[in-house]
Amino acid sequence: MELLEKKVLIISSDIDRSTSEVLEWLIVKKQPFIRLNDNVCFDLDNIEIMQKQNKLVLKYNGEIIYLKNIKSFWYRRGSISVRNNIPDSIPNAVKIYLNEECKAIEAFIIYELDKLAKINHYGNSNLNKLYQLSLAVECGLNIPYTAIANDSSTVKKILLEHKSIVSKSIQASLNYQTKSNMYSLMTSKFENCDLDTSAANFFYTKFQPQIVKDFELRIFFLNKKFYTMAIFSQRNKKTEVDFRNYDFENPNRCVPYKLPVFLEKKLLKLMNKLDLLSGSIDMIVRGKEYYFLEVNPVGQFGMVSYPCNYYLEEKIAEILSKNENKKLKN
Amino acid sequence: MQTDIPFKMFENCILVKGIKRSTIVDLGRRKYHIIPNDLHDLLTKYDGKSIEHIMQFYDIENQKTISEYFKFLFDNEIIFHTENPNHFPKIDFSNWKTPSLVYQCIIDLKSDYSVINEDLVESLDNLNCKFLQIRIYGNIKTQRLHDLIKKFENSSIIGIDVYLKYKSIEESEALYDLAKTFQRVNNIVIFDSDTNKQLFTHKKHNVNIAYVKQKITNCLSCGVVSPEYFSVNIQAFTESSNFNSCLNQKISIDENGEIKNCPSMKESFGNIKNVSLEEALDKEGFKKYWKITKDKIEGCKDCEFRHICTDCRAYVENPDDKYSKPLKCGYDPHTSKWEEWSTNPLKQKSIEHYGLRQIIK
């Protein structure tokens, strides 16, 4: 009988350095792995759904991947799809039909892979941020007042009530490059003068009061533990609204932080409700108040790991290479 | 500054006490401040208390000094106010881990460039070596250098520094091309030059080509301890707290092909012609200096710079003592003065011992 060592399957992107750092630890642990990059498109070899066990065999660039030989799955970046080769010449209705058939296969592949997920699920990797806020409240967390508006009269009312507000995107992020500039959509202050220059109606935008914070928290949740870093972004004009406007000359203070137990309990409850095994949680702190902003299920952890000496890359590798196959949650 | 609210040091600002004065090593901003030992003791004792609380123990004259201290600490964002100092735990420096068996490799080359071949690259891959320093003491053609560096494409190496002798290479566009072609190349240093001059720098590709006046004859020129080699960052600090800041996870091939911890050291663990890097690394004694931290070294253990400084075990003041002070360090923590090491009368015997006379003008 052939003795096969089970592999770790990682779906990521070519430029993701954190993935590479985790993989180096897998090599140290002598754990074989398959890393696929940048919107992975599988060829399907075989699916059999049977009484005892499901059989799923995929092909990627000619290499055959047997699901039964995968011990754990880590979704990090990109999309997963199945090659369909639907000819252009066929009638539209048939195209739509074939596409739907393909989607069903994709969903099944993702379902099977997610069963092996130990860090992130593909299925809930893009959690609705509005839904997150509303669940956070259910878990007893504080959130900033949040409004979605697309007309200046509503915003005027919000401004009047909250004095100082910020605008941010509702869910997605926007980065694009022109010949001369790189544009990234950031959280920004929305002021009265912005009302004068903006049209009466504009695209749906999320508004929240600007909370003058003592500092913000970036929390990486992993294996039921919280690895927290405090970011002192408030003291710097450049970073007070969005710390991603990095000040490289005088970087924000980033130091380890210990969450109070009551807050850990609430966050754990939220992670369970969202069915997340890990994630990057953003919070802000003012006095004794903690405000939950959002959780990114596939968020960065290198920026927390490095300044706090948390060695998260190694911890992730350890989880991925663990042999027992028991489920971590529930 | 509010005197009634407790203050706390940012935990990435580390107090390091020397015999005469101390430093605050600011790992976040990558710089250090020299402070009096009085301030070190004050911060150690009262971190997490309020300024008001401290002041009650001092008379007016001292209070004035303490106020100045605190202005400096707040101006440099070394401390902040918080009602909950216990929410800010210390950074754990007790563990230094890398997924590499060897982190840095130095290769000294004189004329025989065949040392850099496929087997060597494979060995470095097996060790997951990340950084490579190639020091070339003889003449080389740009094309040849190009071929050598090309061998590290697809290897575990992520950064390459090349040291070249002035006029040993045709100075041409080819050097820029080399730096731009191979993203792994970080620095090209042309030593023995008549000026210090930046020749080419490319921020995006993280490349630097520079002329330096520094004289480098051979590996005897290495091991100088000086503030310009200080490195202030969390990785170096963590490593230095647990391991030797020069020799840990380092492997070298000297100009004769001898595999050593560093080219300047005496002990060889075999020649690259018959022994692989992996085999040499496993030999008894290869790692014997790796755990010698600065806290164990004579002189260094009293020094306020000990955790940001480099070390050298190849040239020490007393060659019979592996914990002896680096010979090429001119700093005396007891007087807080930097002096020229090579003219220090107490060092002359060791200078003779190592045959260093030839590199001292």
XYZ file of C-alpha atoms in Angstrom:
691
model
C 0.000 0.000 0.000
C 1.174 3.445 -0.858
C 2.008 5.564 2.148
C 1.147 9.154 1.513
C 1.845 12.062 3.759
C -1.124 14.379 3.868
C -0.541 17.879 2.593
C -1.651 21.349 3.552
C -3.464 23.209 0.759
C -3.059 26.969 0.626
C -4.828 29.312 -1.735
C -3.187 32.700 -1.704
C -1.649 35.341 -3.880
C 1.791 35.500 -5.395
C 2.767 38.682 -3.569
C 1.482 37.751 -0.128
C 4.578 37.687 2.033
C 2.781 36.446 5.130
C 1.867 33.253 3.273
C 5.524 32.681 2.405
C 6.562 33.222 6.002
C 4.040 30.650 7.226
C 5.265 28.215 4.575
C 8.839 28.553 5.804
C 7.635 27.317 9.174
C 5.815 24.425 7.483
C 9.138 23.476 5.888
C 10.792 23.533 9.325
C 8.034 21.217 10.546
C 8.636 18.993 7.501
C 4.993 19.431 6.539
C 4.417 19.117 2.784
C 2.095 21.679 1.237
C 0.582 22.877 -2.003
C 0.396 26.641 -2.535
C -1.799 27.896 -5.345
C -1.828 31.565 -6.222
C -3.999 34.250 -7.722
C -7.566 33.285 -8.477
C -7.256 29.555 -8.661
C -9.131 27.856 -11.467
C -9.346 24.085 -11.068
C -10.007 21.473 -13.648
C -12.339 18.929 -12.232
C -11.175 15.363 -12.456
C -13.803 13.582 -10.504
C -16.545 14.033 -7.914
C -18.285 11.119 -6.299
C -20.722 11.513 -3.474
C -21.210 8.219 -1.736
C -22.633 6.653 1.379
C -19.315 6.326 3.175
C -17.133 9.166 1.972
C -17.123 11.806 -0.696
C -14.478 11.640 -3.342
C -13.137 14.820 -4.847
C -10.270 14.918 -7.279
C -9.076 18.224 -8.727
C -6.503 19.083 -11.303
C -4.378 22.191 -11.294
C -1.886 22.832 -14.077
C -1.850 19.130 -14.761
C -1.141 18.226 -11.155
C -3.733 15.989 -9.538
C -4.977 16.913 -6.084
C -6.889 14.271 -4.132
C -8.961 15.804 -1.386
C -8.371 12.749 0.760
C -4.685 13.620 0.796
C -5.273 17.119 2.138
C -5.033 17.417 5.903
C -5.904 21.088 6.186
C -6.907 23.976 4.010
C -5.942 27.615 4.403
C -7.774 30.135 2.313
C -5.950 33.441 2.288
C -6.452 35.342 -0.980
C -8.117 35.241 -4.374
C -11.042 33.276 -5.739
C -11.740 29.628 -6.427
C -13.445 28.529 -9.617
C -13.822 25.626 -12.013
C -12.829 25.847 -15.642
C -15.908 25.673 -17.810
C -14.839 26.102 -21.451
C -18.329 27.183 -22.442
C -18.206 28.013 -26.149
C -19.204 31.514 -27.185
C -21.355 30.304 -30.044
C -24.120 28.664 -28.021
C -27.393 30.402 -27.168
C -27.375 32.677 -24.121
C -29.921 30.680 -22.187
C -27.743 27.578 -22.504
C -24.700 29.587 -21.421
C -26.507 30.718 -18.315
C -27.581 27.168 -17.631
C -24.025 25.793 -18.012
C -22.632 28.559 -15.852
C -25.060 27.680 -13.106
C -24.065 24.045 -13.362
C -20.468 25.082 -12.892
C -21.312 27.285 -9.934
C -22.881 24.273 -8.263
C -19.649 22.338 -8.646
C -17.652 25.278 -7.302
C -19.919 25.525 -4.297
C -19.436 21.839 -3.596
C -15.641 22.099 -3.882
C -15.641 25.062 -1.512
C -17.921 23.163 0.874
C -15.544 20.207 0.929
C -12.427 22.396 1.276
C -13.979 24.482 4.045
C -14.520 21.301 6.036
C -10.734 21.144 6.243
C -10.331 24.831 7.074
C -8.369 25.540 10.227
C -7.546 29.219 9.795
C -10.076 30.783 7.438
C -13.073 29.538 5.544
C -13.419 30.565 1.956
C -17.184 30.692 2.389
C -17.257 33.553 4.889
C -14.108 35.350 3.865
C -15.987 38.482 2.854
C -18.368 39.081 5.751
C -20.846 41.893 5.405
C -19.642 44.736 7.610
C -23.124 46.028 8.397
C -24.177 42.570 9.463
C -21.028 42.403 11.643
C -21.981 45.621 13.423
C -25.461 44.406 14.144
C -24.186 41.034 15.447
C -21.604 42.851 17.584
C -24.410 44.703 19.328
C -26.149 41.378 19.966
C -22.944 40.175 21.622
C -22.930 43.148 23.964
C -20.200 45.127 22.228
C -20.242 48.880 21.769
C -20.288 50.166 18.225
C -20.222 53.687 16.854
C -23.529 55.001 15.520
C -23.561 54.032 11.841
C -25.628 55.498 9.004
C -25.772 54.815 5.316
C -26.754 57.891 3.344
C -26.734 59.154 -0.224
C -28.022 62.690 0.124
C -26.609 65.788 1.718
C -29.684 66.668 3.734
C -29.440 63.435 5.736
C -25.728 63.953 6.270
C -26.431 67.490 7.421
C -28.675 66.102 10.143
C -26.026 63.575 11.196
C -23.384 66.286 11.294
C -25.586 68.505 13.386
C -26.095 65.772 15.930
C -22.592 64.300 16.063
C -20.516 67.421 15.363
C -17.641 65.554 13.786
C -18.146 62.585 11.456
C -16.140 60.350 9.154
C -17.072 58.702 5.890
C -15.935 55.241 4.882
C -16.796 52.603 2.371
C -19.618 50.265 3.300
C -17.865 47.032 2.451
C -15.383 47.053 -0.358
C -12.001 48.616 -0.798
C -10.808 50.655 -3.711
C -7.262 50.900 -4.964
C -6.354 52.006 -8.401
C -3.385 53.336 -10.205
C -3.222 56.061 -12.791
C -0.104 56.985 -14.698
C 1.079 59.351 -12.005
C -0.765 58.414 -8.827
C -1.943 55.569 -6.666
C -5.407 56.031 -5.208
C -6.686 54.247 -2.114
C -10.015 54.893 -0.511
C -9.492 55.659 3.165
C -11.610 56.685 6.078
C -11.791 60.459 5.999
C -13.256 63.275 7.958
C -16.504 64.648 6.536
C -17.004 68.311 7.285
C -19.541 71.021 6.688
C -17.515 72.382 3.822
C -17.712 68.958 2.156
C -21.470 69.402 2.122
C -21.077 72.628 0.168
C -19.003 70.974 -2.484
C -20.834 67.675 -2.755
C -23.900 67.185 -4.874
C -27.339 66.943 -3.289
C -27.322 63.237 -4.067
C -24.292 60.992 -4.145
C -23.452 57.349 -3.943
C -24.306 55.352 -0.814
C -21.718 56.065 1.837
C -21.213 54.932 5.402
C -21.039 57.667 8.057
C -19.941 57.360 11.666
C -19.189 59.927 14.340
C -15.493 60.621 14.637
C -14.507 59.178 17.975
C -11.568 60.969 19.498
C -9.748 57.864 20.606
C -6.949 57.240 23.062
C -5.638 54.579 20.712
C -6.923 51.865 18.422
C -6.614 48.124 18.663
C -5.713 45.626 15.994
C -6.543 42.211 17.341
C -5.594 39.007 15.587
C -7.835 36.188 16.702
C -6.346 32.725 16.329
C -7.062 29.409 17.964
C -9.420 31.062 20.458
C -6.717 33.482 21.589
C -6.490 37.220 21.040
C -3.174 38.717 19.985
C -3.648 42.419 20.455
C -1.680 45.484 19.484
C -2.450 49.067 20.466
C -1.814 51.665 17.769
C -1.357 55.218 19.014
C -2.549 56.934 15.874
C -4.391 59.778 17.544
C -1.358 61.960 18.244
C -0.401 62.304 14.629
C -2.440 64.547 12.317
C -1.628 62.234 9.450
C -2.947 59.092 11.061
C -5.647 60.238 13.448
C -8.514 59.416 11.099
C -6.981 56.441 9.260
C -3.697 54.979 10.444
C -3.025 53.625 6.953
C -1.877 57.140 6.045
C 1.406 55.892 7.464
C 3.900 58.368 8.793
C 7.162 56.668 7.932
C 9.303 59.419 9.453
C 7.655 59.162 12.805
C 5.761 55.883 12.891
C 2.832 55.415 15.257
C 3.607 53.679 18.495
C 2.533 50.043 18.213
C 2.761 47.991 21.394
C 1.230 44.789 22.819
C -2.076 45.158 24.632
C -3.930 42.904 27.031
C -7.681 42.867 26.502
C -9.871 42.837 29.593
C -11.518 39.469 30.157
C -15.072 40.800 29.771
C -14.199 42.069 26.298
C -12.536 38.821 25.269
C -15.712 36.969 26.215
C -17.882 39.236 24.060
C -15.483 39.041 21.129
C -15.292 35.276 21.395
C -19.073 35.148 21.258
C -19.019 37.305 18.135
C -16.363 35.160 16.444
C -18.452 32.081 17.123
C -21.580 33.705 15.726
C -19.694 34.717 12.625
C -18.255 31.200 12.399
C -14.691 32.572 12.261
C -11.642 30.562 13.273
C -9.456 33.620 12.906
C -9.663 37.219 11.851
C -8.315 40.725 12.297
C -10.532 42.790 14.556
C -10.408 46.595 14.583
C -11.503 48.451 17.690
C -11.036 51.904 19.128
C -10.593 52.799 22.769
C -11.662 55.965 24.490
C -11.366 56.066 28.271
C -13.055 52.926 29.532
C -15.070 52.430 26.332
C -14.179 49.917 23.640
C -15.836 50.304 20.238
C -15.974 47.463 17.757
C -15.478 48.625 14.158
C -15.097 45.508 12.038
C -13.459 42.160 11.626
C -11.622 41.132 8.494
C -11.755 37.330 8.207
C -8.656 37.275 6.014
C -6.921 40.263 7.552
C -3.219 40.923 7.865
C -1.382 39.540 10.865
C 2.236 40.374 10.006
C 1.773 43.953 11.139
C 0.718 42.678 14.575
C 3.106 39.756 14.770
C 6.309 41.654 14.076
C 6.187 44.644 16.487
C 4.882 42.497 19.372
C 7.108 39.429 18.885
C 4.003 37.227 18.680
C 5.421 34.778 16.101
C 1.942 34.346 14.597
C 3.386 32.882 11.392
C 4.772 29.933 13.333
C 1.540 29.533 15.294
C -0.463 29.375 12.059
C 1.942 26.789 10.645
C 1.518 24.749 13.793
C -2.261 24.732 13.464
C -2.105 23.820 9.777
C 0.273 20.930 10.324
C -1.473 19.464 13.349
C -2.414 15.862 12.759
C -5.604 15.234 14.706
C -8.552 16.058 12.594
C -10.989 17.143 15.223
C -12.968 20.272 14.599
C -11.791 23.353 16.459
C -15.132 24.997 16.842
C -18.407 24.043 18.510
C 1.677 66.748 30.655
C -0.829 65.883 33.347
C 0.862 65.256 36.635
C -1.990 63.409 38.331
C -2.539 60.689 35.713
C -0.159 57.694 35.731
C 2.387 57.508 32.940
C 3.686 54.437 31.220
C 6.645 53.801 28.959
C 5.803 52.471 25.528
C 6.974 48.890 25.707
C 8.976 49.210 22.521
C 11.204 51.737 24.278
C 13.670 49.696 26.251
C 15.857 50.858 29.105
C 19.403 49.522 28.932
C 21.587 50.382 31.890
C 25.331 50.843 31.555
C 27.906 51.349 34.255
C 27.963 55.112 33.856
C 24.918 56.002 31.789
C 21.969 54.333 30.124
C 20.124 54.254 26.842
C 16.502 54.186 25.868
C 16.433 51.949 22.840
C 13.450 53.058 20.776
C 12.634 49.998 18.682
C 9.572 51.620 17.167
C 11.337 54.657 15.772
C 14.649 52.886 15.276
C 16.773 55.259 17.290
C 18.294 55.500 20.733
C 18.596 58.178 23.403
C 21.447 58.421 25.880
C 20.132 59.175 29.349
C 21.657 59.517 32.815
C 21.425 56.491 35.085
C 19.297 58.566 37.450
C 16.563 58.737 34.845
C 16.913 55.010 34.169
C 16.341 54.276 37.852
C 13.488 56.747 38.089
C 11.683 55.132 35.161
C 12.311 51.611 36.410
C 10.961 52.467 39.830
C 8.003 54.655 38.918
C 6.691 53.396 35.569
C 2.920 53.202 35.992
C 2.829 55.906 38.689
C 1.978 59.582 38.310
C 4.465 62.451 38.171
C 2.763 63.926 41.222
C 3.528 60.719 43.075
C 7.237 60.933 42.180
C 7.600 64.592 43.018
C 6.683 64.137 46.677
C 10.005 62.367 47.238
C 12.173 65.157 45.826
C 13.142 68.714 46.751
C 12.508 71.740 44.524
C 15.892 71.570 42.776
C 15.461 67.903 41.814
C 11.856 68.487 40.827
C 13.061 70.933 38.220
C 15.363 68.320 36.706
C 12.636 65.694 36.831
C 10.245 68.038 35.015
C 12.819 68.459 32.273
C 13.199 64.699 32.051
C 9.471 64.323 31.599
C 9.321 66.997 28.949
C 11.957 65.055 27.015
C 10.082 61.779 27.524
C 6.766 63.190 26.331
C 8.331 65.142 23.446
C 9.851 61.955 22.122
C 6.706 59.939 22.809
C 8.605 57.552 25.026
C 5.885 57.674 27.668
C 2.136 58.278 27.617
C -0.628 58.797 30.125
C -2.933 55.937 30.978
C -5.178 54.986 33.856
C -4.598 51.323 32.984
C -0.849 50.721 32.805
C -1.379 47.000 33.412
C -3.147 46.678 30.042
C 0.198 47.185 28.341
C 2.265 44.028 28.831
C 5.968 43.807 28.094
C 7.142 42.529 24.732
C 8.515 39.028 25.113
C 12.182 39.182 24.166
C 13.027 35.800 25.653
C 12.463 33.954 22.426
C 14.309 34.377 19.176
C 13.025 32.127 16.431
C 13.590 31.985 12.718
C 12.620 29.276 10.275
C 16.227 29.269 9.085
C 19.127 27.158 10.277
C 21.470 29.768 8.894
C 20.378 33.354 8.362
C 23.410 34.919 6.756
C 26.248 33.633 4.616
C 29.482 35.472 3.824
C 31.572 34.421 0.868
C 35.037 35.889 0.423
C 36.407 35.599 -3.087
C 39.842 36.400 -4.392
C 40.220 34.753 -7.763
C 38.484 31.389 -7.702
C 34.813 32.112 -8.339
C 33.857 28.466 -8.802
C 32.901 28.325 -5.106
C 29.554 29.785 -6.113
C 27.953 26.885 -7.900
C 24.713 24.892 -7.961
C 25.711 22.751 -4.976
C 26.335 25.803 -2.844
C 22.988 27.329 -3.786
C 21.276 24.048 -2.926
C 23.026 23.961 0.457
C 21.939 27.510 1.247
C 18.401 26.537 0.260
C 18.481 23.563 2.608
C 19.551 25.851 5.429
C 16.914 28.390 4.341
C 19.596 31.059 4.332
C 18.161 34.546 3.759
C 21.070 36.924 3.303
C 24.262 36.689 1.357
C 27.308 38.885 1.447
C 29.825 38.414 -1.351
C 33.131 40.192 -0.802
C 35.391 40.226 -3.817
C 38.996 41.229 -3.206
C 40.284 40.667 -6.734
C 39.293 41.947 -10.160
C 36.086 40.785 -11.742
C 34.222 41.372 -14.986
C 30.665 42.656 -14.690
C 29.422 39.783 -16.810
C 31.065 37.295 -14.438
C 29.440 38.995 -11.446
C 26.146 38.878 -13.293
C 26.545 35.127 -13.780
C 27.384 34.592 -10.107
C 24.330 36.479 -8.881
C 22.072 34.826 -11.405
C 22.726 31.508 -9.679
C 20.689 32.714 -6.693
C 17.524 33.266 -8.686
C 14.805 31.052 -7.201
C 16.911 30.443 -4.093
C 15.984 31.061 -0.446
C 18.267 34.114 -0.460
C 16.229 37.335 -0.308
C 19.025 39.886 -0.015
C 22.487 40.085 -1.535
C 25.200 42.592 -0.678
C 28.244 42.749 -2.919
C 31.565 44.299 -1.882
C 33.926 45.240 -4.707
C 37.341 46.802 -4.744
C 37.593 50.227 -6.387
C 38.699 49.910 -10.021
C 38.355 46.129 -9.828
C 35.392 46.333 -12.151
C 34.500 48.351 -15.206
C 32.318 51.099 -13.792
C 29.563 51.183 -16.242
C 25.871 51.141 -16.731
C 26.245 47.421 -16.331
C 26.365 47.732 -12.552
C 23.041 49.573 -12.524
C 21.621 47.008 -14.838
C 22.815 44.270 -12.546
C 21.154 45.899 -9.552
C 17.935 46.415 -11.469
C 17.887 42.946 -13.016
C 18.310 41.092 -9.763
C 15.798 42.237 -7.172
C 17.744 40.289 -4.555
C 20.647 42.729 -4.785
C 20.333 45.291 -1.986
C 23.742 46.917 -1.827
C 26.799 47.160 -3.990
C 29.643 48.707 -2.044
C 32.805 49.781 -3.817
C 35.492 50.026 -1.166
C 38.985 51.593 -1.182
C 37.514 54.530 -3.131
C 38.867 58.054 -2.926
C 35.464 59.450 -1.935
C 32.321 58.496 -0.105
C 29.656 58.844 -2.754
C 26.209 57.507 -3.453
C 26.303 56.300 -7.034
C 22.845 55.004 -7.577
C 19.858 54.413 -5.431
C 16.474 53.069 -6.249
C 13.904 53.199 -3.463
C 11.344 50.975 -5.087
C 13.794 48.199 -5.814
C 15.601 48.857 -2.546
C 18.988 49.088 -4.228
C 22.003 51.111 -3.258
C 25.321 51.437 -5.050
C 27.936 53.423 -3.188
C 31.601 54.294 -3.160
C 33.180 54.175 0.272
C 36.636 55.325 1.326
C 36.857 52.462 3.776
C 39.924 50.300 3.160
C 39.192 46.615 2.972
C 42.233 44.458 2.313
C 40.796 41.121 3.318
C 38.819 39.635 6.193
C 41.278 41.194 8.656
C 39.453 44.464 8.006
C 36.233 43.146 9.532
C 35.062 43.330 13.140
C 35.093 47.062 13.742
C 32.678 48.168 16.442
C 31.291 51.642 15.891
C 27.997 53.549 16.279
C 27.559 53.544 12.507
C 26.999 49.791 12.694
C 24.428 49.986 15.470
C 21.130 48.460 14.509
C 18.015 49.502 16.339
C 15.114 47.239 15.506
C 13.069 44.643 17.311
C 14.550 41.659 15.504
C 18.158 42.626 16.165
C 17.312 43.471 19.778
C 15.556 40.152 20.359
C 18.366 38.220 18.743
C 20.988 40.127 20.708
C 19.137 39.385 23.969
C 19.454 35.666 23.317
C 22.332 35.127 20.912
C 25.558 36.622 19.671
C 24.814 39.683 17.588
C 27.404 38.825 14.961
C 27.906 35.077 14.783
C 24.503 33.561 15.439
C 23.136 31.672 12.413
C 26.047 32.773 10.276
C 28.171 30.646 7.989
C 31.099 31.712 5.849
C 33.493 30.577 3.210
C 36.836 32.324 3.355
C 38.977 33.165 0.327
C 40.645 29.736 0.519
C 37.345 27.887 0.544
C 37.492 27.107 4.255
C 34.077 26.892 5.902
C 33.975 28.903 9.090
C 31.518 30.649 11.356
C 33.031 33.888 10.028
C 35.912 34.335 7.574
C 38.023 36.131 10.173
C 38.041 33.196 12.580
C 40.748 30.596 12.869
C 38.673 27.429 13.173
C 37.800 25.811 9.854
C 35.186 23.104 9.658
C 36.342 21.765 6.320
C 36.926 23.014 2.801
C 33.957 23.624 0.508
C 35.672 21.378 -2.063
C 35.020 18.310 0.126
C 32.567 19.334 2.813
C 29.058 20.729 2.405
C 27.787 23.692 4.412
C 25.263 21.416 6.125
C 28.004 18.992 7.192
C 30.233 21.791 8.475
C 27.372 23.299 10.450
C 26.734 19.992 12.198
C 30.328 19.630 13.313
C 31.197 19.939 16.987
C 32.098 23.478 17.892
C 30.654 25.294 14.902
C 28.031 27.016 17.038
C 30.163 27.519 20.133
C 29.982 31.309 19.959
C 26.316 31.547 19.010
C 25.009 31.806 22.564
C 27.552 34.335 23.785
C 25.360 37.354 24.414
C 26.710 40.792 25.175
C 25.669 40.344 28.803
C 28.437 37.768 29.129
C 31.208 39.719 27.437
C 33.786 41.696 29.411
C 33.270 45.411 28.898
C 30.110 44.939 26.836
C 28.183 43.791 29.873
C 28.757 47.241 31.402
C 27.898 49.052 28.198
C 24.709 50.978 27.523
C 24.916 50.099 23.806
C 25.161 46.346 24.294
C 21.862 45.395 22.692
C 22.118 47.544 19.576
C 25.784 46.911 18.922
C 27.561 44.389 16.742
C 30.073 41.996 18.198
C 33.283 40.340 17.076
C 34.667 37.129 18.525
C 37.390 36.814 15.878
C 39.506 39.655 17.214
C 39.320 40.163 20.968
C 41.482 41.887 23.563
C 42.535 38.631 25.167
C 42.750 35.873 22.534
C 42.701 33.183 25.236
C 39.344 34.288 26.614
C 36.247 33.775 24.487
C 34.339 36.269 26.640
C 36.911 39.007 26.076
C 35.980 42.458 24.775
C 36.032 43.001 20.972
C 39.499 44.238 20.075
C 38.274 46.747 17.528
C 35.942 48.509 19.940
C 37.282 51.877 21.079
C 34.474 52.610 23.497
C 34.966 52.580 27.224
C 31.652 52.471 29.107
C 33.453 53.528 32.286
C 34.472 56.866 30.780
C 31.731 57.091 28.086
C 34.408 57.918 25.511
C 35.087 56.601 22.025
C 38.780 56.429 21.225
C 40.804 54.987 18.360
C 41.207 51.309 19.189
C 44.297 50.698 17.040
C 46.502 53.086 19.020
C 45.440 51.912 22.460
C 48.668 50.663 24.112
C 46.808 47.872 25.926
C 45.657 46.420 22.607
C 49.007 46.278 20.838
C 49.833 42.728 21.941
C 46.608 41.373 20.478
C 47.047 43.429 17.317
C 50.378 41.668 16.814
C 48.843 38.328 17.717
C 46.239 38.566 14.951
C 48.672 40.121 12.464
C 46.455 43.185 12.160
C 49.379 45.599 11.758
C 49.042 45.394 7.955
C 45.549 46.884 7.931
C 46.346 49.777 10.281
C 47.740 52.812 8.597
